[in-house]
Amino acid sequence: MRIILARHGNTFGPGDTPVWVGAKEDLPLVDKGREQSVAIGTYLTRQGLVPDQIIAGPLQRTREGAELIAVETGYDPGAIRIDDRLKEIDYGSWGGKSDAEIIDLYGEAVIHDWRERTIVPAGADWSPGPEALKQAALDVLNEIVAQDHETVLLVSSNGTLRYFHAAWYDNLATAPPAKVKTGHICIAEWMSGRFIPEVWNLNPATPLTE
């Protein structure tokens, strides 16, 4: 069995100021984001990784991305399962703010620690907390393994996907960075009772064999 994680595509276009987009910022994909979703579907089809189950978070950026991937791979969009555990983190008062605004309020180090080390800022009003997110990721993965599909695709967001990274990699010190860029994917094989990561944060334009 292979499990594929995909981050939704872009939600900001040229000229837009990116802001922190969490569970309460339900933005749609922009044109580039839709193109990225189609590219994921094209890549999976060419690599023989057509999913027999697609599960997406409930926000419109993940639902729309999953639907576009489904169409490209020949999967029935109506069969996509929505799972609230794949919803992005609620960034609380950080949501809707730019990096510059966050730095003015809290300093640059907190952003660096989150992006590079997945350390939730002390006192931040984010939810769920790290332990709940870790458990949710494990629960989702365990349920998928129990169903014994051939290839399963999960479409989620960067904050949530960081906790799947922790579930896949035994040694985080030697693992690749946890961040998943928009429109990028991660692939692992379930073998002998454990996840064997094959790629993390792969641009679909890059061949799997590289």
mmCIF file of N, CA and C in Angstrom, residues 12-126:
data_model
loop_
_atom_site.group_PDB
_atom_site.id
_atom_site.type_symbol
_atom_site.label_atom_id
_atom_site.label_comp_id
_atom_site.label_asym_id
_atom_site.label_seq_id
_atom_site.Cartn_x
_atom_site.Cartn_y
_atom_site.Cartn_z
ATOM 1 N N PHE A 12 -3.045 32.397 -3.130
ATOM 2 C CA PHE A 12 -2.712 33.800 -3.387
ATOM 3 C C PHE A 12 -2.154 33.926 -4.796
ATOM 4 N N GLY A 13 -2.551 34.987 -5.470
ATOM 5 C CA GLY A 13 -2.081 35.229 -6.820
ATOM 6 C C GLY A 13 -1.013 36.302 -6.858
ATOM 7 N N PRO A 14 -0.494 36.580 -8.048
ATOM 8 C CA PRO A 14 0.510 37.635 -8.192
ATOM 9 C C PRO A 14 -0.034 38.970 -7.679
ATOM 10 N N GLY A 15 0.765 39.641 -6.887
ATOM 11 C CA GLY A 15 0.340 40.929 -6.346
ATOM 12 C C GLY A 15 -0.374 40.843 -5.021
ATOM 13 N N ASP A 16 -0.819 39.636 -4.624
ATOM 14 C CA ASP A 16 -1.462 39.468 -3.320
ATOM 15 C C ASP A 16 -0.406 39.440 -2.210
ATOM 16 N N THR A 17 -0.774 39.919 -1.043
ATOM 17 C CA THR A 17 0.089 39.797 0.130
ATOM 18 C C THR A 17 -0.293 38.527 0.880
ATOM 19 N N PRO A 18 0.581 37.525 0.911
ATOM 20 C CA PRO A 18 0.241 36.292 1.628
ATOM 21 C C PRO A 18 0.033 36.554 3.116
ATOM 22 N N VAL A 19 -0.943 35.876 3.670
ATOM 23 C CA VAL A 19 -1.212 35.957 5.103
ATOM 24 C C VAL A 19 -1.310 34.540 5.656
ATOM 25 N N TRP A 20 -1.331 34.444 6.970
ATOM 26 C CA TRP A 20 -1.495 33.143 7.613
ATOM 27 C C TRP A 20 -2.926 32.661 7.389
ATOM 28 N N VAL A 21 -3.034 31.495 6.791
ATOM 29 C CA VAL A 21 -4.339 30.960 6.402
ATOM 30 C C VAL A 21 -4.586 29.675 7.185
ATOM 31 N N GLY A 22 -5.488 29.747 8.128
ATOM 32 C CA GLY A 22 -5.791 28.587 8.948
ATOM 33 C C GLY A 22 -7.190 28.059 8.709
ATOM 34 N N ALA A 23 -7.732 27.418 9.738
ATOM 35 C CA ALA A 23 -9.041 26.785 9.615
ATOM 36 C C ALA A 23 -10.162 27.788 9.390
ATOM 37 N N LYS A 24 -9.993 29.020 9.883
ATOM 38 C CA LYS A 24 -11.059 30.017 9.758
ATOM 39 C C LYS A 24 -10.919 30.875 8.508
ATOM 40 N N GLU A 25 -9.799 30.744 7.796
ATOM 41 C CA GLU A 25 -9.590 31.498 6.556
ATOM 42 C C GLU A 25 -9.839 30.540 5.394
ATOM 43 N N ASP A 26 -11.091 30.433 4.988
ATOM 44 C CA ASP A 26 -11.488 29.409 4.011
ATOM 45 C C ASP A 26 -11.363 29.956 2.588
ATOM 46 N N LEU A 27 -10.137 30.097 2.131
ATOM 47 C CA LEU A 27 -9.882 30.689 0.822
ATOM 48 C C LEU A 27 -9.997 29.652 -0.292
ATOM 49 N N PRO A 28 -10.432 30.085 -1.478
ATOM 50 C CA PRO A 28 -10.437 29.185 -2.637
ATOM 51 C C PRO A 28 -9.059 29.144 -3.284
ATOM 52 N N LEU A 29 -8.856 28.185 -4.147
ATOM 53 C CA LEU A 29 -7.639 28.156 -4.954
ATOM 54 C C LEU A 29 -7.676 29.269 -5.990
ATOM 55 N N VAL A 30 -6.513 29.820 -6.299
ATOM 56 C CA VAL A 30 -6.396 30.744 -7.430
ATOM 57 C C VAL A 30 -6.050 29.912 -8.662
ATOM 58 N N ASP A 31 -5.935 30.569 -9.811
ATOM 59 C CA ASP A 31 -5.671 29.834 -11.054
ATOM 60 C C ASP A 31 -4.435 28.947 -10.934
ATOM 61 N N LYS A 32 -3.357 29.493 -10.364
ATOM 62 C CA LYS A 32 -2.136 28.707 -10.196
ATOM 63 C C LYS A 32 -2.383 27.494 -9.321
ATOM 64 N N GLY A 33 -3.180 27.652 -8.279
ATOM 65 C CA GLY A 33 -3.484 26.539 -7.393
ATOM 66 C C GLY A 33 -4.255 25.437 -8.088
ATOM 67 N N ARG A 34 -5.159 25.823 -8.976
ATOM 68 C CA ARG A 34 -5.889 24.813 -9.741
ATOM 69 C C ARG A 34 -4.955 24.089 -10.710
ATOM 70 N N GLU A 35 -4.048 24.840 -11.319
ATOM 71 C CA GLU A 35 -3.066 24.214 -12.216
ATOM 72 C C GLU A 35 -2.185 23.222 -11.450
ATOM 73 N N GLN A 36 -1.796 23.591 -10.245
ATOM 74 C CA GLN A 36 -0.973 22.694 -9.428
ATOM 75 C C GLN A 36 -1.725 21.406 -9.099
ATOM 76 N N SER A 37 -3.014 21.523 -8.845
ATOM 77 C CA SER A 37 -3.819 20.343 -8.528
ATOM 78 C C SER A 37 -3.900 19.400 -9.719
ATOM 79 N N VAL A 38 -4.129 19.958 -10.887
ATOM 80 C CA VAL A 38 -4.166 19.144 -12.104
ATOM 81 C C VAL A 38 -2.813 18.470 -12.323
ATOM 82 N N ALA A 39 -1.732 19.206 -12.048
ATOM 83 C CA ALA A 39 -0.387 18.646 -12.223
ATOM 84 C C ALA A 39 -0.154 17.454 -11.301
ATOM 85 N N ILE A 40 -0.689 17.512 -10.093
ATOM 86 C CA ILE A 40 -0.575 16.364 -9.187
ATOM 87 C C ILE A 40 -1.272 15.154 -9.792
ATOM 88 N N GLY A 41 -2.487 15.359 -10.283
ATOM 89 C CA GLY A 41 -3.224 14.262 -10.889
ATOM 90 C C GLY A 41 -2.507 13.675 -12.093
ATOM 91 N N THR A 42 -1.942 14.535 -12.919
ATOM 92 C CA THR A 42 -1.194 14.076 -14.093
ATOM 93 C C THR A 42 0.011 13.247 -13.671
ATOM 94 N N TYR A 43 0.718 13.733 -12.677
ATOM 95 C CA TYR A 43 1.907 13.031 -12.183
ATOM 96 C C TYR A 43 1.546 11.647 -11.642
ATOM 97 N N LEU A 44 0.514 11.589 -10.807
ATOM 98 C CA LEU A 44 0.128 10.309 -10.216
ATOM 99 C C LEU A 44 -0.276 9.310 -11.290
ATOM 100 N N THR A 45 -0.992 9.776 -12.289
ATOM 101 C CA THR A 45 -1.411 8.894 -13.377
ATOM 102 C C THR A 45 -0.199 8.355 -14.129
ATOM 103 N N ARG A 46 0.725 9.217 -14.456
ATOM 104 C CA ARG A 46 1.914 8.801 -15.212
ATOM 105 C C ARG A 46 2.808 7.855 -14.412
ATOM 106 N N GLN A 47 2.795 7.992 -13.106
ATOM 107 C CA GLN A 47 3.623 7.143 -12.252
ATOM 108 C C GLN A 47 2.917 5.857 -11.832
ATOM 109 N N GLY A 48 1.700 5.640 -12.306
ATOM 110 C CA GLY A 48 0.960 4.451 -11.919
ATOM 111 C C GLY A 48 0.512 4.475 -10.478
ATOM 112 N N LEU A 49 0.286 5.671 -9.952
ATOM 113 C CA LEU A 49 -0.138 5.841 -8.562
ATOM 114 C C LEU A 49 -1.567 6.377 -8.486
ATOM 115 N N VAL A 50 -2.424 5.858 -9.325
ATOM 116 C CA VAL A 50 -3.819 6.298 -9.340
ATOM 117 C C VAL A 50 -4.493 5.860 -8.038
ATOM 118 N N PRO A 51 -5.054 6.785 -7.291
ATOM 119 C CA PRO A 51 -5.640 6.424 -5.991
ATOM 120 C C PRO A 51 -6.941 5.643 -6.133
ATOM 121 N N ASP A 52 -7.127 4.679 -5.227
ATOM 122 C CA ASP A 52 -8.426 4.012 -5.146
ATOM 123 C C ASP A 52 -9.232 4.527 -3.958
ATOM 124 N N GLN A 53 -8.665 5.493 -3.251
ATOM 125 C CA GLN A 53 -9.418 6.259 -2.260
ATOM 126 C C GLN A 53 -8.791 7.643 -2.152
ATOM 127 N N ILE A 54 -9.643 8.675 -2.135
ATOM 128 C CA ILE A 54 -9.189 10.047 -1.928
ATOM 129 C C ILE A 54 -9.931 10.616 -0.725
ATOM 130 N N ILE A 55 -9.167 11.172 0.203
ATOM 131 C CA ILE A 55 -9.726 11.780 1.406
ATOM 132 C C ILE A 55 -9.203 13.210 1.476
ATOM 133 N N ALA A 56 -10.077 14.161 1.751
ATOM 134 C CA ALA A 56 -9.681 15.572 1.763
ATOM 135 C C ALA A 56 -10.183 16.262 3.020
ATOM 136 N N GLY A 57 -9.482 17.316 3.393
ATOM 137 C CA GLY A 57 -9.965 18.180 4.457
ATOM 138 C C GLY A 57 -11.201 18.935 4.007
ATOM 139 N N PRO A 58 -11.963 19.508 4.946
ATOM 140 C CA PRO A 58 -13.255 20.116 4.628
ATOM 141 C C PRO A 58 -13.192 21.518 4.033
ATOM 142 N N LEU A 59 -12.048 22.193 4.111
ATOM 143 C CA LEU A 59 -11.965 23.558 3.596
ATOM 144 C C LEU A 59 -11.986 23.549 2.072
ATOM 145 N N GLN A 60 -12.461 24.653 1.485
ATOM 146 C CA GLN A 60 -12.679 24.628 0.045
ATOM 147 C C GLN A 60 -11.384 24.462 -0.745
ATOM 148 N N ARG A 61 -10.258 24.922 -0.215
ATOM 149 C CA ARG A 61 -9.006 24.778 -0.960
ATOM 150 C C ARG A 61 -8.573 23.320 -1.061
ATOM 151 N N THR A 62 -8.858 22.526 -0.035
ATOM 152 C CA THR A 62 -8.508 21.109 -0.096
ATOM 153 C C THR A 62 -9.562 20.313 -0.857
ATOM 154 N N ARG A 63 -10.819 20.668 -0.703
ATOM 155 C CA ARG A 63 -11.873 19.970 -1.444
ATOM 156 C C ARG A 63 -11.730 20.195 -2.946
ATOM 157 N N GLU A 64 -11.511 21.453 -3.345
ATOM 158 C CA GLU A 64 -11.369 21.750 -4.767
ATOM 159 C C GLU A 64 -10.127 21.075 -5.341
ATOM 160 N N GLY A 65 -9.037 21.116 -4.593
ATOM 161 C CA GLY A 65 -7.826 20.446 -5.059
ATOM 162 C C GLY A 65 -8.044 18.958 -5.247
ATOM 163 N N ALA A 66 -8.710 18.326 -4.283
ATOM 164 C CA ALA A 66 -8.980 16.893 -4.381
ATOM 165 C C ALA A 66 -9.860 16.574 -5.586
ATOM 166 N N GLU A 67 -10.843 17.415 -5.837
ATOM 167 C CA GLU A 67 -11.729 17.181 -6.980
ATOM 168 C C GLU A 67 -10.976 17.274 -8.304
ATOM 169 N N LEU A 68 -10.079 18.240 -8.416
ATOM 170 C CA LEU A 68 -9.306 18.385 -9.650
ATOM 171 C C LEU A 68 -8.354 17.208 -9.842
ATOM 172 N N ILE A 69 -7.743 16.755 -8.769
ATOM 173 C CA ILE A 69 -6.882 15.572 -8.856
ATOM 174 C C ILE A 69 -7.709 14.354 -9.248
ATOM 175 N N ALA A 70 -8.884 14.230 -8.649
ATOM 176 C CA ALA A 70 -9.751 13.092 -8.946
ATOM 177 C C ALA A 70 -10.094 13.029 -10.428
ATOM 178 N N VAL A 71 -10.513 14.142 -10.980
ATOM 179 C CA VAL A 71 -10.872 14.175 -12.399
ATOM 180 C C VAL A 71 -9.686 13.750 -13.258
ATOM 181 N N GLU A 72 -8.515 14.239 -12.912
ATOM 182 C CA GLU A 72 -7.314 13.952 -13.710
ATOM 183 C C GLU A 72 -6.911 12.480 -13.631
ATOM 184 N N THR A 73 -7.216 11.823 -12.515
ATOM 185 C CA THR A 73 -6.832 10.423 -12.332
ATOM 186 C C THR A 73 -7.966 9.451 -12.656
ATOM 187 N N GLY A 74 -9.131 9.963 -13.011
ATOM 188 C CA GLY A 74 -10.256 9.098 -13.331
ATOM 189 C C GLY A 74 -11.033 8.622 -12.121
ATOM 190 N N TYR A 75 -10.806 9.250 -10.983
ATOM 191 C CA TYR A 75 -11.520 8.905 -9.751
ATOM 192 C C TYR A 75 -12.805 9.721 -9.694
ATOM 193 N N ASP A 76 -13.872 9.124 -9.215
ATOM 194 C CA ASP A 76 -15.161 9.811 -9.130
ATOM 195 C C ASP A 76 -15.102 10.899 -8.052
ATOM 196 N N PRO A 77 -15.201 12.178 -8.428
ATOM 197 C CA PRO A 77 -15.154 13.240 -7.412
ATOM 198 C C PRO A 77 -16.225 13.087 -6.342
ATOM 199 N N GLY A 78 -17.353 12.494 -6.722
ATOM 200 C CA GLY A 78 -18.422 12.300 -5.760
ATOM 201 C C GLY A 78 -18.094 11.281 -4.684
ATOM 202 N N ALA A 79 -17.041 10.498 -4.906
ATOM 203 C CA ALA A 79 -16.641 9.474 -3.936
ATOM 204 C C ALA A 79 -15.572 9.971 -2.967
ATOM 205 N N ILE A 80 -15.139 11.220 -3.123
ATOM 206 C CA ILE A 80 -14.136 11.773 -2.210
ATOM 207 C C ILE A 80 -14.708 11.829 -0.794
ATOM 208 N N ARG A 81 -13.938 11.335 0.157
ATOM 209 C CA ARG A 81 -14.374 11.368 1.553
ATOM 210 C C ARG A 81 -13.790 12.599 2.234
ATOM 211 N N ILE A 82 -14.628 13.329 2.951
ATOM 212 C CA ILE A 82 -14.191 14.514 3.688
ATOM 213 C C ILE A 82 -13.934 14.126 5.139
ATOM 214 N N ASP A 83 -12.759 14.499 5.634
ATOM 215 C CA ASP A 83 -12.373 14.147 7.001
ATOM 216 C C ASP A 83 -11.919 15.417 7.721
ATOM 217 N N ASP A 84 -12.632 15.779 8.768
ATOM 218 C CA ASP A 84 -12.310 16.997 9.518
ATOM 219 C C ASP A 84 -10.914 16.963 10.134
ATOM 220 N N ARG A 85 -10.361 15.784 10.317
ATOM 221 C CA ARG A 85 -9.023 15.684 10.899
ATOM 222 C C ARG A 85 -7.943 16.180 9.933
ATOM 223 N N LEU A 86 -8.309 16.388 8.682
ATOM 224 C CA LEU A 86 -7.370 16.925 7.691
ATOM 225 C C LEU A 86 -7.526 18.433 7.520
ATOM 226 N N LYS A 87 -8.357 19.040 8.349
ATOM 227 C CA LYS A 87 -8.506 20.503 8.312
ATOM 228 C C LYS A 87 -7.221 21.162 8.786
ATOM 229 N N GLU A 88 -6.933 22.341 8.222
ATOM 230 C CA GLU A 88 -5.752 23.081 8.661
ATOM 231 C C GLU A 88 -5.900 23.508 10.120
ATOM 232 N N ILE A 89 -4.775 23.745 10.760
ATOM 233 C CA ILE A 89 -4.757 24.265 12.124
ATOM 234 C C ILE A 89 -5.481 25.612 12.166
ATOM 235 N N ASP A 90 -6.176 25.868 13.253
ATOM 236 C CA ASP A 90 -6.752 27.191 13.492
ATOM 237 C C ASP A 90 -5.658 28.051 14.119
ATOM 238 N N TYR A 91 -5.187 29.032 13.358
ATOM 239 C CA TYR A 91 -4.094 29.875 13.847
ATOM 240 C C TYR A 91 -4.572 31.035 14.716
ATOM 241 N N GLY A 92 -5.829 31.004 15.118
ATOM 242 C CA GLY A 92 -6.337 31.988 16.063
ATOM 243 C C GLY A 92 -6.114 33.410 15.608
ATOM 244 N N SER A 93 -5.552 34.232 16.493
ATOM 245 C CA SER A 93 -5.351 35.652 16.184
ATOM 246 C C SER A 93 -4.261 35.877 15.137
ATOM 247 N N TRP A 94 -3.499 34.842 14.817
ATOM 248 C CA TRP A 94 -2.507 34.954 13.745
ATOM 249 C C TRP A 94 -3.164 34.886 12.368
ATOM 250 N N GLY A 95 -4.316 34.246 12.287
ATOM 251 C CA GLY A 95 -4.984 34.055 11.008
ATOM 252 C C GLY A 95 -5.305 35.377 10.329
ATOM 253 N N GLY A 96 -5.007 35.459 9.044
ATOM 254 C CA GLY A 96 -5.279 36.665 8.274
ATOM 255 C C GLY A 96 -4.204 37.727 8.374
ATOM 256 N N LYS A 97 -3.175 37.485 9.192
ATOM 257 C CA LYS A 97 -2.083 38.453 9.332
ATOM 258 C C LYS A 97 -0.909 38.057 8.433
ATOM 259 N N SER A 98 -0.179 39.048 7.969
ATOM 260 C CA SER A 98 1.019 38.803 7.168
ATOM 261 C C SER A 98 2.201 38.488 8.083
ATOM 262 N N ASP A 99 3.271 37.969 7.492
ATOM 263 C CA ASP A 99 4.483 37.735 8.281
ATOM 264 C C ASP A 99 4.975 39.023 8.932
ATOM 265 N N ALA A 100 4.920 40.109 8.182
ATOM 266 C CA ALA A 100 5.399 41.388 8.725
ATOM 267 C C ALA A 100 4.605 41.788 9.964
ATOM 268 N N GLU A 101 3.295 41.557 9.934
ATOM 269 C CA GLU A 101 2.463 41.894 11.097
ATOM 270 C C GLU A 101 2.792 40.989 12.281
ATOM 271 N N ILE A 102 3.022 39.703 12.006
ATOM 272 C CA ILE A 102 3.369 38.771 13.082
ATOM 273 C C ILE A 102 4.711 39.142 13.707
ATOM 274 N N ILE A 103 5.674 39.491 12.861
ATOM 275 C CA ILE A 103 6.999 39.879 13.366
ATOM 276 C C ILE A 103 6.905 41.120 14.243
ATOM 277 N N ASP A 104 6.084 42.076 13.826
ATOM 278 C CA ASP A 104 5.901 43.290 14.632
ATOM 279 C C ASP A 104 5.338 42.963 16.011
ATOM 280 N N LEU A 105 4.459 41.966 16.058
ATOM 281 C CA LEU A 105 3.803 41.625 17.319
ATOM 282 C C LEU A 105 4.629 40.691 18.198
ATOM 283 N N TYR A 106 5.278 39.702 17.570
ATOM 284 C CA TYR A 106 5.888 38.624 18.352
ATOM 285 C C TYR A 106 7.371 38.386 18.061
ATOM 286 N N GLY A 107 7.912 39.038 17.059
ATOM 287 C CA GLY A 107 9.307 38.818 16.698
ATOM 288 C C GLY A 107 9.458 37.761 15.618
ATOM 289 N N GLU A 108 10.625 37.735 15.012
ATOM 290 C CA GLU A 108 10.867 36.833 13.880
ATOM 291 C C GLU A 108 11.163 35.402 14.308
ATOM 292 N N ALA A 109 11.695 35.224 15.504
ATOM 293 C CA ALA A 109 12.125 33.894 15.947
ATOM 294 C C ALA A 109 10.973 32.904 16.008
ATOM 295 N N VAL A 110 9.783 33.363 16.387
ATOM 296 C CA VAL A 110 8.659 32.432 16.516
ATOM 297 C C VAL A 110 8.255 31.871 15.155
ATOM 298 N N ILE A 111 8.334 32.690 14.117
ATOM 299 C CA ILE A 111 8.023 32.206 12.772
ATOM 300 C C ILE A 111 9.074 31.196 12.328
ATOM 301 N N HIS A 112 10.331 31.511 12.566
ATOM 302 C CA HIS A 112 11.424 30.605 12.197
ATOM 303 C C HIS A 112 11.280 29.259 12.907
ATOM 304 N N ASP A 113 11.001 29.299 14.205
ATOM 305 C CA ASP A 113 10.886 28.055 14.963
ATOM 306 C C ASP A 113 9.737 27.191 14.459
ATOM 307 N N TRP A 114 8.641 27.796 14.067
ATOM 308 C CA TRP A 114 7.522 27.025 13.544
ATOM 309 C C TRP A 114 7.860 26.443 12.177
ATOM 310 N N ARG A 115 8.351 27.259 11.299
ATOM 311 C CA ARG A 115 8.584 26.804 9.925
ATOM 312 C C ARG A 115 9.742 25.822 9.814
ATOM 313 N N GLU A 116 10.761 26.014 10.617
ATOM 314 C CA GLU A 116 11.942 25.159 10.511
ATOM 315 C C GLU A 116 11.938 23.992 11.494
ATOM 316 N N ARG A 117 11.224 24.125 12.612
ATOM 317 C CA ARG A 117 11.308 23.105 13.668
ATOM 318 C C ARG A 117 9.944 22.624 14.160
ATOM 319 N N THR A 118 8.862 23.157 13.586
ATOM 320 C CA THR A 118 7.493 22.799 13.985
ATOM 321 C C THR A 118 7.285 22.992 15.484
ATOM 322 N N ILE A 119 7.794 24.098 15.993
ATOM 323 C CA ILE A 119 7.582 24.452 17.401
ATOM 324 C C ILE A 119 6.469 25.491 17.471
ATOM 325 N N VAL A 120 5.374 25.134 18.120
ATOM 326 C CA VAL A 120 4.252 26.060 18.268
ATOM 327 C C VAL A 120 4.666 27.190 19.206
ATOM 328 N N PRO A 121 4.435 28.445 18.827
ATOM 329 C CA PRO A 121 4.847 29.572 19.674
ATOM 330 C C PRO A 121 4.195 29.518 21.057
ATOM 331 N N ALA A 122 4.972 29.788 22.068
ATOM 332 C CA ALA A 122 4.447 29.806 23.436
ATOM 333 C C ALA A 122 3.352 30.858 23.560
ATOM 334 N N GLY A 123 2.225 30.454 24.122
ATOM 335 C CA GLY A 123 1.122 31.380 24.336
ATOM 336 C C GLY A 123 0.249 31.632 23.128
ATOM 337 N N ALA A 124 0.583 31.044 21.987
ATOM 338 C CA ALA A 124 -0.228 31.260 20.781
ATOM 339 C C ALA A 124 -1.593 30.599 20.944
ATOM 340 N N ASP A 125 -2.632 31.274 20.459
ATOM 341 C CA ASP A 125 -3.992 30.751 20.597
ATOM 342 C C ASP A 125 -4.356 29.870 19.401
ATOM 343 N N TRP A 126 -3.497 28.892 19.120
ATOM 344 C CA TRP A 126 -3.733 27.957 18.029
ATOM 345 C C TRP A 126 -4.499 26.740 18.558
#
